[in-house]
Amino acid sequence: MIKKISNQFLSSYLFVFLLTTMVTTLAVVLLSFASGLIEGRLVKERYPARAIIKEDYTQIDASAVVKNGGGVQVVNKDYQVVYSEGLDTIGKSQLSAEEFTAFLMESSDQPYHYDIVYQPQGEYWLIVTFPTSIRLSFSVVHNPAAVPDDMAMASKVIAAISLIYLTILALLASGYSRFMAAQITEPLHQLSEGTRLLRAGDYSARVDLKLKNEFANLQETFNDMAARIEQEMTLRKKSENDRRRLILDISHDLKNPLASIQGYTELCMKKKDLSEQERREYLQAIYQNSHRANLLLADLFELSQMDSPQFLLKPVEIEVCEYLRQICGALIPPLEQAGFQYEFDIPEKNIPVRLDPPRFSRIFQNLTDNAVRYNRPGTVISVSLREEKADVVICFADDGCGIPNHLVEDIFKPFVRVDDARNSKTGGSGLGLAIAKKIARAHQGDLTLDIKYNNGSAFMIRIPKI
Ligand code: ADP
């Protein structure tokens, strides 16, 4: 069973509330006890009027009272102050009857303590005065002779006050416990709502608690995790779409040559009176289509091979300018044969790089095939090399028909073509640039299309220098 945090808070606050009540009761008892203790030890209690009173007031020894900061006055039956030593709060030598009565009545409210005793033989009042140092008027006394009405009234008042006190305390405790519980349950609620949304597949779910405590850390971790999952899911969706498109493209590209092969083979088998001319034509078509299918499968195999963990380059340290010169030299015959022009700009420098020569030359082979395949004779192919910080950049450009801007990124994806219909005529597998880019990346470099370079197509091959 789930224990609600707000209930746990309430029970712990009620416990604190109970403790507070107990401690308050104890404080009352202790205060009463302390009051008695202090009262009994005050100076005024040590020198009461009774202790120094004499029948003849002239015999009174006021020295101890005066020494402790007090005073002694004697008022005779005519309200005349006949003796005064030390502290004098009466301030007169003769009082009227009203004044003396007022003094006797108000004496308890003064910041002085008066102990007043009447001496019947000497017919005088002895007044011992001490300044009040501390007054603890709180005490609980048990008196069996107390008036029952007083006791009942006092009990009712105390009960009512206690009830009000307890009600206020209980209300505060429950209100505060709810408030404190909300500080925890509210962020938890929002976090669990976020988690629920995430589980339900809403990867854009984020939590904004507007807090700066430990929950903020949790929120940050949650949002970070959600962002990663979202990114991961987008990638997964994209790669799933790519995979689906790839299968569709492969089957589409294989369907045509295989259908032709099947058709021509059937013709060869079923047509009895096949002329030599027809036979040669059909076999030619079968050969061309099987060659195309084979080319596509070989390229596909190469592409998927490069994705496998077993794919390993065999890089060797090589001088890139010299290597590129050899590559360009080998390009000249096919370019000339196709009626293309060419210009090479390779510096006389010694720049070492690490590459797998046969694999890397596949990039140039694919780029040259494309340049020749998609451009008219007379097109100029230029190859140049330059250093850029830690990299070597080889530019392979033509001034032909070019590739549209919107395909700058996608043209390197498998089966992406500028003109789909052109493929059947040109005979490319649609994988040439994808393979070339993978090879460049396997060399810690890259292959990109630079649309700003010229009006034709300019491919940049980048590899790190040693
Ligand atoms: P394909 O087998 O179709 O040539 P690639 O991946 O090698 O596949 O090239 C993808 C597409 O890029 C080509 O179909 C073509 O439309 C375009 N392309 C590649 N190189 C060039 C170029 N030098 N000039 C014009 N278009 C090009």
PDB file of N, CA, C and O in Angstrom, residues 302 306 311-318 320 323 352-364 390-392 394 435-447 461-466:
ATOM      1  N   GLU A 302      29.779  -3.810 -51.250  1.00  0.00           N
ATOM      2  CA  GLU A 302      30.896  -2.966 -50.795  1.00  0.00           C
ATOM      3  C   GLU A 302      30.418  -1.959 -49.740  1.00  0.00           C
ATOM      4  O   GLU A 302      31.067  -1.756 -48.718  1.00  0.00           O
ATOM      5  N   MET A 306      31.460  -1.872 -45.633  1.00  0.00           N
ATOM      6  CA  MET A 306      32.109  -0.771 -44.911  1.00  0.00           C
ATOM      7  C   MET A 306      31.402  -0.426 -43.606  1.00  0.00           C
ATOM      8  O   MET A 306      31.971   0.222 -42.739  1.00  0.00           O
ATOM      9  N   PHE A 311      35.166  -4.417 -41.083  1.00  0.00           N
ATOM     10  CA  PHE A 311      35.795  -3.647 -42.149  1.00  0.00           C
ATOM     11  C   PHE A 311      37.036  -2.921 -41.623  1.00  0.00           C
ATOM     12  O   PHE A 311      36.967  -2.120 -40.704  1.00  0.00           O
ATOM     13  N   LEU A 312      38.169  -3.235 -42.196  1.00  0.00           N
ATOM     14  CA  LEU A 312      39.415  -2.612 -41.752  1.00  0.00           C
ATOM     15  C   LEU A 312      40.170  -2.068 -42.954  1.00  0.00           C
ATOM     16  O   LEU A 312      40.298  -2.735 -43.979  1.00  0.00           O
ATOM     17  N   LEU A 313      40.643  -0.840 -42.799  1.00  0.00           N
ATOM     18  CA  LEU A 313      41.492  -0.260 -43.850  1.00  0.00           C
ATOM     19  C   LEU A 313      42.907  -0.782 -43.642  1.00  0.00           C
ATOM     20  O   LEU A 313      43.271  -1.185 -42.537  1.00  0.00           O
ATOM     21  N   LYS A 314      43.686  -0.737 -44.705  1.00  0.00           N
ATOM     22  CA  LYS A 314      45.107  -1.080 -44.533  1.00  0.00           C
ATOM     23  C   LYS A 314      45.903   0.168 -44.881  1.00  0.00           C
ATOM     24  O   LYS A 314      46.505   0.265 -45.969  1.00  0.00           O
ATOM     25  N   PRO A 315      45.905   1.145 -43.971  1.00  0.00           N
ATOM     26  CA  PRO A 315      46.535   2.415 -44.311  1.00  0.00           C
ATOM     27  C   PRO A 315      48.069   2.334 -44.283  1.00  0.00           C
ATOM     28  O   PRO A 315      48.640   1.614 -43.461  1.00  0.00           O
ATOM     29  N   VAL A 316      48.664   3.058 -45.203  1.00  0.00           N
ATOM     30  CA  VAL A 316      50.136   3.152 -45.210  1.00  0.00           C
ATOM     31  C   VAL A 316      50.491   4.635 -45.297  1.00  0.00           C
ATOM     32  O   VAL A 316      49.688   5.447 -45.751  1.00  0.00           O
ATOM     33  N   GLU A 317      51.685   4.947 -44.823  1.00  0.00           N
ATOM     34  CA  GLU A 317      52.123   6.341 -44.896  1.00  0.00           C
ATOM     35  C   GLU A 317      52.518   6.626 -46.344  1.00  0.00           C
ATOM     36  O   GLU A 317      53.281   5.858 -46.948  1.00  0.00           O
ATOM     37  N   ILE A 318      52.003   7.701 -46.885  1.00  0.00           N
ATOM     38  CA  ILE A 318      52.191   7.950 -48.317  1.00  0.00           C
ATOM     39  C   ILE A 318      52.360   9.455 -48.550  1.00  0.00           C
ATOM     40  O   ILE A 318      51.812  10.259 -47.788  1.00  0.00           O
ATOM     41  N   VAL A 320      51.188  12.430 -50.381  1.00  0.00           N
ATOM     42  CA  VAL A 320      49.901  12.606 -51.056  1.00  0.00           C
ATOM     43  C   VAL A 320      50.005  13.282 -52.432  1.00  0.00           C
ATOM     44  O   VAL A 320      49.262  12.931 -53.360  1.00  0.00           O
ATOM     45  N   TYR A 323      51.158  10.692 -54.835  1.00  0.00           N
ATOM     46  CA  TYR A 323      50.053   9.735 -55.016  1.00  0.00           C
ATOM     47  C   TYR A 323      49.001  10.301 -55.967  1.00  0.00           C
ATOM     48  O   TYR A 323      48.533   9.620 -56.884  1.00  0.00           O
ATOM     49  N   PRO A 352      53.026  14.130 -46.117  1.00  0.00           N
ATOM     50  CA  PRO A 352      52.670  12.734 -45.829  1.00  0.00           C
ATOM     51  C   PRO A 352      51.264  12.584 -45.246  1.00  0.00           C
ATOM     52  O   PRO A 352      50.829  13.411 -44.437  1.00  0.00           O
ATOM     53  N   VAL A 353      50.568  11.565 -45.673  1.00  0.00           N
ATOM     54  CA  VAL A 353      49.244  11.222 -45.116  1.00  0.00           C
ATOM     55  C   VAL A 353      49.209   9.702 -44.946  1.00  0.00           C
ATOM     56  O   VAL A 353      50.064   8.993 -45.475  1.00  0.00           O
ATOM     57  N   ARG A 354      48.182   9.260 -44.188  1.00  0.00           N
ATOM     58  CA  ARG A 354      48.017   7.798 -44.051  1.00  0.00           C
ATOM     59  C   ARG A 354      46.756   7.403 -44.789  1.00  0.00           C
ATOM     60  O   ARG A 354      45.670   7.897 -44.472  1.00  0.00           O
ATOM     61  N   LEU A 355      46.905   6.550 -45.793  1.00  0.00           N
ATOM     62  CA  LEU A 355      45.696   6.071 -46.490  1.00  0.00           C
ATOM     63  C   LEU A 355      45.907   4.681 -47.080  1.00  0.00           C
ATOM     64  O   LEU A 355      47.036   4.208 -47.213  1.00  0.00           O
ATOM     65  N   ASP A 356      44.748   4.092 -47.401  1.00  0.00           N
ATOM     66  CA  ASP A 356      44.733   2.760 -48.000  1.00  0.00           C
ATOM     67  C   ASP A 356      44.642   3.008 -49.514  1.00  0.00           C
ATOM     68  O   ASP A 356      43.546   3.285 -50.036  1.00  0.00           O
ATOM     69  N   PRO A 357      45.767   2.953 -50.275  1.00  0.00           N
ATOM     70  CA  PRO A 357      45.767   3.422 -51.670  1.00  0.00           C
ATOM     71  C   PRO A 357      44.683   2.806 -52.566  1.00  0.00           C
ATOM     72  O   PRO A 357      43.954   3.556 -53.236  1.00  0.00           O
ATOM     73  N   PRO A 358      44.498   1.461 -52.582  1.00  0.00           N
ATOM     74  CA  PRO A 358      43.479   0.938 -53.497  1.00  0.00           C
ATOM     75  C   PRO A 358      42.067   1.435 -53.165  1.00  0.00           C
ATOM     76  O   PRO A 358      41.292   1.784 -54.040  1.00  0.00           O
ATOM     77  N   ARG A 359      41.764   1.475 -51.832  1.00  0.00           N
ATOM     78  CA  ARG A 359      40.436   1.922 -51.416  1.00  0.00           C
ATOM     79  C   ARG A 359      40.246   3.401 -51.756  1.00  0.00           C
ATOM     80  O   ARG A 359      39.201   3.806 -52.249  1.00  0.00           O
ATOM     81  N   PHE A 360      41.278   4.202 -51.451  1.00  0.00           N
ATOM     82  CA  PHE A 360      41.152   5.647 -51.632  1.00  0.00           C
ATOM     83  C   PHE A 360      41.011   5.995 -53.117  1.00  0.00           C
ATOM     84  O   PHE A 360      40.296   6.934 -53.464  1.00  0.00           O
ATOM     85  N   SER A 361      41.678   5.230 -53.973  1.00  0.00           N
ATOM     86  CA  SER A 361      41.600   5.545 -55.414  1.00  0.00           C
ATOM     87  C   SER A 361      40.193   5.269 -55.965  1.00  0.00           C
ATOM     88  O   SER A 361      39.801   5.798 -56.989  1.00  0.00           O
ATOM     89  N   ARG A 362      39.429   4.448 -55.184  1.00  0.00           N
ATOM     90  CA  ARG A 362      38.039   4.186 -55.572  1.00  0.00           C
ATOM     91  C   ARG A 362      37.221   5.486 -55.588  1.00  0.00           C
ATOM     92  O   ARG A 362      36.297   5.656 -56.385  1.00  0.00           O
ATOM     93  N   ILE A 363      37.581   6.428 -54.693  1.00  0.00           N
ATOM     94  CA  ILE A 363      36.883   7.727 -54.662  1.00  0.00           C
ATOM     95  C   ILE A 363      37.048   8.419 -56.016  1.00  0.00           C
ATOM     96  O   ILE A 363      36.071   8.879 -56.618  1.00  0.00           O
ATOM     97  N   PHE A 364      38.301   8.463 -56.515  1.00  0.00           N
ATOM     98  CA  PHE A 364      38.569   9.160 -57.789  1.00  0.00           C
ATOM     99  C   PHE A 364      37.906   8.438 -58.953  1.00  0.00           C
ATOM    100  O   PHE A 364      37.411   9.063 -59.877  1.00  0.00           O
ATOM    101  N   ALA A 390      45.269  21.397 -40.486  1.00  0.00           N
ATOM    102  CA  ALA A 390      45.820  20.053 -40.291  1.00  0.00           C
ATOM    103  C   ALA A 390      45.406  19.088 -41.399  1.00  0.00           C
ATOM    104  O   ALA A 390      45.708  17.896 -41.321  1.00  0.00           O
ATOM    105  N   ASP A 391      44.687  19.617 -42.406  1.00  0.00           N
ATOM    106  CA  ASP A 391      44.152  18.730 -43.453  1.00  0.00           C
ATOM    107  C   ASP A 391      44.763  18.998 -44.831  1.00  0.00           C
ATOM    108  O   ASP A 391      45.324  20.063 -45.080  1.00  0.00           O
ATOM    109  N   VAL A 392      44.562  18.016 -45.681  1.00  0.00           N
ATOM    110  CA  VAL A 392      44.855  18.190 -47.095  1.00  0.00           C
ATOM    111  C   VAL A 392      43.505  18.153 -47.788  1.00  0.00           C
ATOM    112  O   VAL A 392      42.686  17.272 -47.494  1.00  0.00           O
ATOM    113  N   ILE A 394      41.629  17.927 -51.413  1.00  0.00           N
ATOM    114  CA  ILE A 394      41.747  17.678 -52.854  1.00  0.00           C
ATOM    115  C   ILE A 394      40.423  18.080 -53.490  1.00  0.00           C
ATOM    116  O   ILE A 394      39.354  17.605 -53.052  1.00  0.00           O
ATOM    117  N   ILE A 435      29.457   5.337 -51.499  1.00  0.00           N
ATOM    118  CA  ILE A 435      30.662   4.532 -51.256  1.00  0.00           C
ATOM    119  C   ILE A 435      31.876   5.450 -51.096  1.00  0.00           C
ATOM    120  O   ILE A 435      32.664   5.314 -50.143  1.00  0.00           O
ATOM    121  N   ALA A 436      31.979   6.451 -51.989  1.00  0.00           N
ATOM    122  CA  ALA A 436      33.135   7.353 -51.944  1.00  0.00           C
ATOM    123  C   ALA A 436      33.191   8.107 -50.614  1.00  0.00           C
ATOM    124  O   ALA A 436      34.253   8.258 -50.004  1.00  0.00           O
ATOM    125  N   LYS A 437      32.024   8.573 -50.132  1.00  0.00           N
ATOM    126  CA  LYS A 437      31.983   9.318 -48.864  1.00  0.00           C
ATOM    127  C   LYS A 437      32.393   8.411 -47.708  1.00  0.00           C
ATOM    128  O   LYS A 437      33.129   8.822 -46.813  1.00  0.00           O
ATOM    129  N   LYS A 438      31.904   7.173 -47.721  1.00  0.00           N
ATOM    130  CA  LYS A 438      32.241   6.228 -46.639  1.00  0.00           C
ATOM    131  C   LYS A 438      33.734   5.981 -46.604  1.00  0.00           C
ATOM    132  O   LYS A 438      34.333   5.883 -45.524  1.00  0.00           O
ATOM    133  N   ILE A 439      34.349   5.858 -47.781  1.00  0.00           N
ATOM    134  CA  ILE A 439      35.797   5.614 -47.820  1.00  0.00           C
ATOM    135  C   ILE A 439      36.541   6.825 -47.226  1.00  0.00           C
ATOM    136  O   ILE A 439      37.448   6.671 -46.403  1.00  0.00           O
ATOM    137  N   ALA A 440      36.107   8.049 -47.626  1.00  0.00           N
ATOM    138  CA  ALA A 440      36.769   9.264 -47.103  1.00  0.00           C
ATOM    139  C   ALA A 440      36.637   9.329 -45.584  1.00  0.00           C
ATOM    140  O   ALA A 440      37.591   9.647 -44.869  1.00  0.00           O
ATOM    141  N   ARG A 441      35.432   9.021 -45.088  1.00  0.00           N
ATOM    142  CA  ARG A 441      35.201   9.067 -43.627  1.00  0.00           C
ATOM    143  C   ARG A 441      36.013   8.011 -42.896  1.00  0.00           C
ATOM    144  O   ARG A 441      36.467   8.236 -41.781  1.00  0.00           O
ATOM    145  N   ALA A 442      36.168   6.840 -43.535  1.00  0.00           N
ATOM    146  CA  ALA A 442      36.970   5.781 -42.907  1.00  0.00           C
ATOM    147  C   ALA A 442      38.431   6.211 -42.771  1.00  0.00           C
ATOM    148  O   ALA A 442      39.163   5.674 -41.932  1.00  0.00           O
ATOM    149  N   HIS A 443      38.805   7.219 -43.533  1.00  0.00           N
ATOM    150  CA  HIS A 443      40.177   7.756 -43.436  1.00  0.00           C
ATOM    151  C   HIS A 443      40.227   8.986 -42.516  1.00  0.00           C
ATOM    152  O   HIS A 443      41.147   9.795 -42.604  1.00  0.00           O
ATOM    153  N   GLN A 444      39.223   9.121 -41.660  1.00  0.00           N
ATOM    154  CA  GLN A 444      39.094  10.282 -40.756  1.00  0.00           C
ATOM    155  C   GLN A 444      38.939  11.588 -41.538  1.00  0.00           C
ATOM    156  O   GLN A 444      39.250  12.671 -41.051  1.00  0.00           O
ATOM    157  N   GLY A 445      38.529  11.482 -42.744  1.00  0.00           N
ATOM    158  CA  GLY A 445      38.332  12.669 -43.575  1.00  0.00           C
ATOM    159  C   GLY A 445      36.879  12.803 -43.967  1.00  0.00           C
ATOM    160  O   GLY A 445      35.999  12.309 -43.259  1.00  0.00           O
ATOM    161  N   ASP A 446      36.611  13.447 -45.110  1.00  0.00           N
ATOM    162  CA  ASP A 446      35.224  13.602 -45.557  1.00  0.00           C
ATOM    163  C   ASP A 446      35.190  13.906 -47.054  1.00  0.00           C
ATOM    164  O   ASP A 446      36.212  14.315 -47.632  1.00  0.00           O
ATOM    165  N   LEU A 447      34.036  13.684 -47.619  1.00  0.00           N
ATOM    166  CA  LEU A 447      33.812  14.038 -49.021  1.00  0.00           C
ATOM    167  C   LEU A 447      32.565  14.904 -49.052  1.00  0.00           C
ATOM    168  O   LEU A 447      31.507  14.488 -48.565  1.00  0.00           O
ATOM    169  N   ILE A 461      37.630  16.500 -51.199  1.00  0.00           N
ATOM    170  CA  ILE A 461      38.038  15.315 -50.427  1.00  0.00           C
ATOM    171  C   ILE A 461      39.033  15.824 -49.384  1.00  0.00           C
ATOM    172  O   ILE A 461      40.061  16.407 -49.726  1.00  0.00           O
ATOM    173  N   ARG A 462      38.686  15.591 -48.127  1.00  0.00           N
ATOM    174  CA  ARG A 462      39.523  16.115 -47.046  1.00  0.00           C
ATOM    175  C   ARG A 462      40.110  14.940 -46.254  1.00  0.00           C
ATOM    176  O   ARG A 462      39.359  14.031 -45.860  1.00  0.00           O
ATOM    177  N   ILE A 463      41.441  14.954 -46.056  1.00  0.00           N
ATOM    178  CA  ILE A 463      42.041  13.938 -45.173  1.00  0.00           C
ATOM    179  C   ILE A 463      43.097  14.605 -44.274  1.00  0.00           C
ATOM    180  O   ILE A 463      43.734  15.582 -44.682  1.00  0.00           O
ATOM    181  N   PRO A 464      43.237  14.090 -43.072  1.00  0.00           N
ATOM    182  CA  PRO A 464      44.200  14.723 -42.159  1.00  0.00           C
ATOM    183  C   PRO A 464      45.652  14.425 -42.559  1.00  0.00           C
ATOM    184  O   PRO A 464      45.955  13.333 -43.031  1.00  0.00           O
ATOM    185  N   LYS A 465      46.501  15.460 -42.314  1.00  0.00           N
ATOM    186  CA  LYS A 465      47.935  15.249 -42.548  1.00  0.00           C
ATOM    187  C   LYS A 465      48.485  14.478 -41.349  1.00  0.00           C
ATOM    188  O   LYS A 465      47.885  14.445 -40.290  1.00  0.00           O
ATOM    189  N   ILE A 466      49.634  13.911 -41.528  1.00  0.00           N
ATOM    190  CA  ILE A 466      50.256  13.195 -40.400  1.00  0.00           C
ATOM    191  C   ILE A 466      50.933  14.232 -39.510  1.00  0.00           C
ATOM    192  O   ILE A 466      51.651  15.083 -39.990  1.00  0.00           O
TER     193      ILE A 466
END
